[in-house]
Coordinates of C-alpha atoms in Angstrom, one line a residue:
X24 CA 33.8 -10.5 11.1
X25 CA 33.2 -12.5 8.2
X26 CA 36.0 -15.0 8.3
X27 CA 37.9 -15.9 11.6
X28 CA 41.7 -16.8 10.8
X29 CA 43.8 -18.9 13.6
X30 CA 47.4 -19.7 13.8
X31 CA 49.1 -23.0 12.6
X32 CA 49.6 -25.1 15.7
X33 CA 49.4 -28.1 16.8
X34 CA 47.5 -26.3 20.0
X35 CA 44.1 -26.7 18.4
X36 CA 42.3 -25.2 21.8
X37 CA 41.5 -21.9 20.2
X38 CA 39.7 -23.4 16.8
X39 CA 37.5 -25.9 19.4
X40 CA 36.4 -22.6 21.8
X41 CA 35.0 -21.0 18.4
X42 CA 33.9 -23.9 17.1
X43 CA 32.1 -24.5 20.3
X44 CA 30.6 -20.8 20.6
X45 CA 29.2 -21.0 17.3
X46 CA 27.2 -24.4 17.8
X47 CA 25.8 -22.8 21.1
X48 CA 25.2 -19.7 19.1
X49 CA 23.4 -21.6 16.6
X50 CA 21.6 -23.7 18.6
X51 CA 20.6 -20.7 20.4
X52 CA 19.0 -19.3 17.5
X53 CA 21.1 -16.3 17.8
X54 CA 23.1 -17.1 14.3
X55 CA 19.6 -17.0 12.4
X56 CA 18.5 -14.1 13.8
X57 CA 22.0 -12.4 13.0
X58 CA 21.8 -14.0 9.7
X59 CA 18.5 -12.8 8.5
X60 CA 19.5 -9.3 10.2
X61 CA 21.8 -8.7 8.1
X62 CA 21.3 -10.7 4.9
X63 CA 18.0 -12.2 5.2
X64 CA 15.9 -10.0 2.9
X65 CA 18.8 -9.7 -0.3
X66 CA 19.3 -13.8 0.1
X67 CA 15.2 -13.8 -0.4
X68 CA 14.9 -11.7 -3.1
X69 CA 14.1 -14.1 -6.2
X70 CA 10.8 -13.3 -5.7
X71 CA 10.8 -9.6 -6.2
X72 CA 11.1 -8.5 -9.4
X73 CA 14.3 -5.8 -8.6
X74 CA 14.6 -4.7 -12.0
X75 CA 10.8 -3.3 -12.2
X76 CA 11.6 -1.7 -8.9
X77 CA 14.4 0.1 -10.2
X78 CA 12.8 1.2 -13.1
X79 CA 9.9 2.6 -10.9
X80 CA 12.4 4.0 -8.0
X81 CA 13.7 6.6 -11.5
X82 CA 10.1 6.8 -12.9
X83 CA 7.8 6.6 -10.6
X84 CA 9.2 7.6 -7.1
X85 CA 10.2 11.1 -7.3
X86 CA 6.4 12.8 -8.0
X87 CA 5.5 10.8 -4.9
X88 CA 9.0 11.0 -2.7
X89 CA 8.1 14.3 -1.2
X90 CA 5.0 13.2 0.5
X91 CA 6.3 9.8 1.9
X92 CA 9.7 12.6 3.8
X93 CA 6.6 15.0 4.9
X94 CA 4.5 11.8 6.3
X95 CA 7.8 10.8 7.6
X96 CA 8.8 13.7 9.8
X97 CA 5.0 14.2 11.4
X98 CA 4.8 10.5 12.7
X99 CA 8.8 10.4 13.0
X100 CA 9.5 7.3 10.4
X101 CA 12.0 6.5 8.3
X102 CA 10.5 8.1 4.8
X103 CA 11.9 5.1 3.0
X104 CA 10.1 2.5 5.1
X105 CA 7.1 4.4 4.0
X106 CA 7.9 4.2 0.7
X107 CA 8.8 0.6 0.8
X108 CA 5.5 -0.3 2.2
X109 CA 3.6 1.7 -0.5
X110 CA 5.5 0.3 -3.1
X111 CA 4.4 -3.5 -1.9
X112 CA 1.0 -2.5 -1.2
X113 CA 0.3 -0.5 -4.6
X114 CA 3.8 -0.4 -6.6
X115 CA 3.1 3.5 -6.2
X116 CA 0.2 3.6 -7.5
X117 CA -2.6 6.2 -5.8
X118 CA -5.5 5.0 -7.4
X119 CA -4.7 0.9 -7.1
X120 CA -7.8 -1.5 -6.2
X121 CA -7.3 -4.7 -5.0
X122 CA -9.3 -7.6 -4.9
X123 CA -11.1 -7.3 -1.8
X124 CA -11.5 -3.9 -2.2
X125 CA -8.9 -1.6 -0.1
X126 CA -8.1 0.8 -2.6
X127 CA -4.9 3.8 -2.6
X128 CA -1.2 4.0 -2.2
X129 CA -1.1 2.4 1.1
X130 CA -3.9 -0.3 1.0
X131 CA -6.0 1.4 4.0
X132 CA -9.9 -0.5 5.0
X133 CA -12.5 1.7 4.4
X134 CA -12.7 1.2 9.0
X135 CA -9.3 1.9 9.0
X136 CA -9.6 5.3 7.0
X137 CA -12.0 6.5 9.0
X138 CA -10.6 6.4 12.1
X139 CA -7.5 8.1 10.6
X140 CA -9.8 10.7 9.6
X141 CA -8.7 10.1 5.6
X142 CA -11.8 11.0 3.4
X143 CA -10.7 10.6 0.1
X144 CA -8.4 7.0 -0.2
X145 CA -7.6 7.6 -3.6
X146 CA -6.2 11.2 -2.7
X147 CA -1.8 9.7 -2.4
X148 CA -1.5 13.0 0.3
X149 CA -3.9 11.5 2.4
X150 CA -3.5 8.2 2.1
X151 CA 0.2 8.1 2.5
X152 CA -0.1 10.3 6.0
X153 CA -2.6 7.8 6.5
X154 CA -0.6 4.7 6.0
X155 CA 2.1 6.6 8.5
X156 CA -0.3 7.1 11.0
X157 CA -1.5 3.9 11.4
X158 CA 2.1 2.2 11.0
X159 CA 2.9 4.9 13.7
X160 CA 0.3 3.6 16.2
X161 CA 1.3 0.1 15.6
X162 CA 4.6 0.5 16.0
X163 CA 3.9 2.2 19.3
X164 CA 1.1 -0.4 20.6
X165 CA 4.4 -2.4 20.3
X166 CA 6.9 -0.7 22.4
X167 CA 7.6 -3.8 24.5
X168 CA 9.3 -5.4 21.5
X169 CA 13.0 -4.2 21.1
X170 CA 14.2 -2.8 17.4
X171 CA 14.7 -4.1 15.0
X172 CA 12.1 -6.8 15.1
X173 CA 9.5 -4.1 16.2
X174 CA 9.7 -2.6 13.2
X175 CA 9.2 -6.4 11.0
X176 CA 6.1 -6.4 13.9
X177 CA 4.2 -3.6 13.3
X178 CA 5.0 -4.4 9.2
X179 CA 3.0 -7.6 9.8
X180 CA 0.3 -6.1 12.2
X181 CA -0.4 -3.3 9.2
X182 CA -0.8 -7.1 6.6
X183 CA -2.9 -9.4 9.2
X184 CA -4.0 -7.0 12.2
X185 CA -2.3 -7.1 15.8
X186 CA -4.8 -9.4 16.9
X187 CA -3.5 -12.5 14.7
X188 CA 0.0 -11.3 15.3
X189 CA -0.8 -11.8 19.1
X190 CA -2.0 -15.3 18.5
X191 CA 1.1 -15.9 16.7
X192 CA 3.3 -14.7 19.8
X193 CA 1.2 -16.7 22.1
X194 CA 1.7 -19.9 20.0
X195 CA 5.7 -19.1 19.4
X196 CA 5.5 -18.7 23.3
X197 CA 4.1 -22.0 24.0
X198 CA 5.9 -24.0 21.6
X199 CA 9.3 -22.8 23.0
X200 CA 10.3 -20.0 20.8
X201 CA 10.7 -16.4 21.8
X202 CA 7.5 -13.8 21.3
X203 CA 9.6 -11.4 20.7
X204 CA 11.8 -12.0 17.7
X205 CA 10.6 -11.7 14.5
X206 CA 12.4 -15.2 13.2
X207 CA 10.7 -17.0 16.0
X208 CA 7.0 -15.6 15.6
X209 CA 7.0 -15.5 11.3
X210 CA 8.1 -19.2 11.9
X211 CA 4.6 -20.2 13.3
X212 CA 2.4 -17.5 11.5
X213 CA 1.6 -19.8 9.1
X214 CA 0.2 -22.6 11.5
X215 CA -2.6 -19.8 11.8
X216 CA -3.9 -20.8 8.4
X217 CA -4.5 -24.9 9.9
X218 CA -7.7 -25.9 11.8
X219 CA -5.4 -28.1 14.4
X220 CA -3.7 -24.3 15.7
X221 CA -6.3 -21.6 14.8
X222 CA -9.0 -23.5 16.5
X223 CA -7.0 -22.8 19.6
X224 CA -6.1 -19.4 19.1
X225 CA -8.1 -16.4 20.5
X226 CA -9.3 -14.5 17.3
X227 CA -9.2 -17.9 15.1
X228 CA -8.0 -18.5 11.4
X229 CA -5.6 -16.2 9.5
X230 CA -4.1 -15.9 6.6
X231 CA -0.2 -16.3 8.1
X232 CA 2.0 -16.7 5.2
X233 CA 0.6 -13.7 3.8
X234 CA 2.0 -11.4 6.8
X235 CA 5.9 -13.1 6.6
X236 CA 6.3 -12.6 2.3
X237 CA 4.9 -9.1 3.2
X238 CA 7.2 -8.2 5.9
X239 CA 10.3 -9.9 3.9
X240 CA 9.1 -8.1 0.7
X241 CA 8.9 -4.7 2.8
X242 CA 12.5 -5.3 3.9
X243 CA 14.0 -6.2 0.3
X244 CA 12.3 -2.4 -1.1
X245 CA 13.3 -0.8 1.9
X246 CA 17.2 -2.1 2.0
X247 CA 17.1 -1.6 -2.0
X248 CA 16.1 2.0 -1.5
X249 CA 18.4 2.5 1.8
X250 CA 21.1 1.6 -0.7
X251 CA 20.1 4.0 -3.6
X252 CA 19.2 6.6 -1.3
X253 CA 23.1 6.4 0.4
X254 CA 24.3 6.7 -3.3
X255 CA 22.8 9.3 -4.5
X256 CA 23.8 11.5 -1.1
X257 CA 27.2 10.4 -1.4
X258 CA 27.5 11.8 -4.9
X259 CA 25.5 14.9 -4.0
X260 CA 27.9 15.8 -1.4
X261 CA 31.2 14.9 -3.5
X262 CA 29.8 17.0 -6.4
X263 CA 28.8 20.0 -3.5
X264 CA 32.9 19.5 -2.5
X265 CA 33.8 20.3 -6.3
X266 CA 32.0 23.3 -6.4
X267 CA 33.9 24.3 -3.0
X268 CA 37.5 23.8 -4.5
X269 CA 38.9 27.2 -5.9
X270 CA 40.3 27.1 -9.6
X271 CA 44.0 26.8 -9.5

């Protein structure tokens, strides 16, 4: 429910039990986790440029679409989380180079490549299975975290490696928070990146804000395209139901 509604009376008893759930709720943490849930990525959006992705969902997405379903149904993902993830890592782009050198659609180490048994990372057929793959195993290397937030894990483990992402549970842990929710750990990612935490933490400095604007980035494509892709089956199916209906 969005809005709760309660009777004019002088009994105020029912208004101070929800007013009291909520502030335990809160102070749980449980109404930020619902929060972000459900509107977390859209309320973060001002830093994605939504109109370029729109424009590139119509021009770009549909020569590429049919590899991200067929990656999709050999590792059993959700073709659109695929395509979200290529879009942040390379905006669709097969033959994208960054700056430190990881090169394709999905952004894969030359190490990485290689033990995915991709030969050619500029080839999108094989870099986009690729990319599956190796979301695949992470997602699976996760299995004691419940879903959603596994999914927002393995996202970050594919940006800053599991072992970081382990520090960063075993420093959520410590400080009171809980390992496995994704609000808790991307809070204290970042601390990853000062000498007063990482020097403490197993496998040392990392980059942690990088990981949390990825994984919020990811989410914003991948609801977007959720969204478009609902549409656009909607239609398809009213306009199949038109065609069914005998001329009078």
């Amino acid at each position: 429910a969005l809005v709760w509604a309660f009777p004019m009376s002088e009994d105020r008893s029912l208004y101070n039990a929800a007013v009291g759930f909520l502030e335990r709720y809160r102070a749980a943490g449980e109404f930020a986790r619902l929060l972000d849930r459900y509107y977390g990525p859209a309320s973060r959006s001002n830093f994605v440029n939504l109109t370029v992705y729109h424009a590139r969902v119509t021009n770009r997405l549909p020569s590429y679409q049919n590899l991200f379903e067929l990656a999709a149904r050999q590792v059993n993902l959700d073709w659109r989380l695929l395509a979200a993830l290529a879009y942040q890592e390379s905006y669709w782009d097969p033959k994208a180079i960054s700056p430190t050198g990881v090169r394709g659609m999905m952004m894969l180490t030359e190490d990485t490549a290689k033990q995915l048994g991709v030969t050619n990372l500029l080839d999108p057929a094989q870099s986009v299975l690729g990319g599956a793959r190796y979301l695949r195993d992470l997602y699976d290397r996760l299995g004691y975290i419940p879903a959603p937030d596994r999914t927002w894990f393995a996202l970050a483990a594919y940006n800053v490696g599991i072992s970081h992402l382990e520090d960063a549970r075993i420093l959520t842990q410590r400080q009171g928070g809980d390992p496995n929710k994704w609000n808790d750990v991307a809070a204290r990612l970042p601390l990853l990146e000062q000498p007063r935490w990482y020097h403490r933490a197993r496998y040392g400095f990392a980059r942690g804000t990088e990981p949390v604007l990825f994984v919020n980035r990811v989410r914003t494509y991948y609801d977007v395209l959720v969204k478009l892709d609902e549409e656009q089956r909607a239609k398809s199916r009213t306009e199949a139901l038109k065609l069914k209906i005998p001329a009078i």
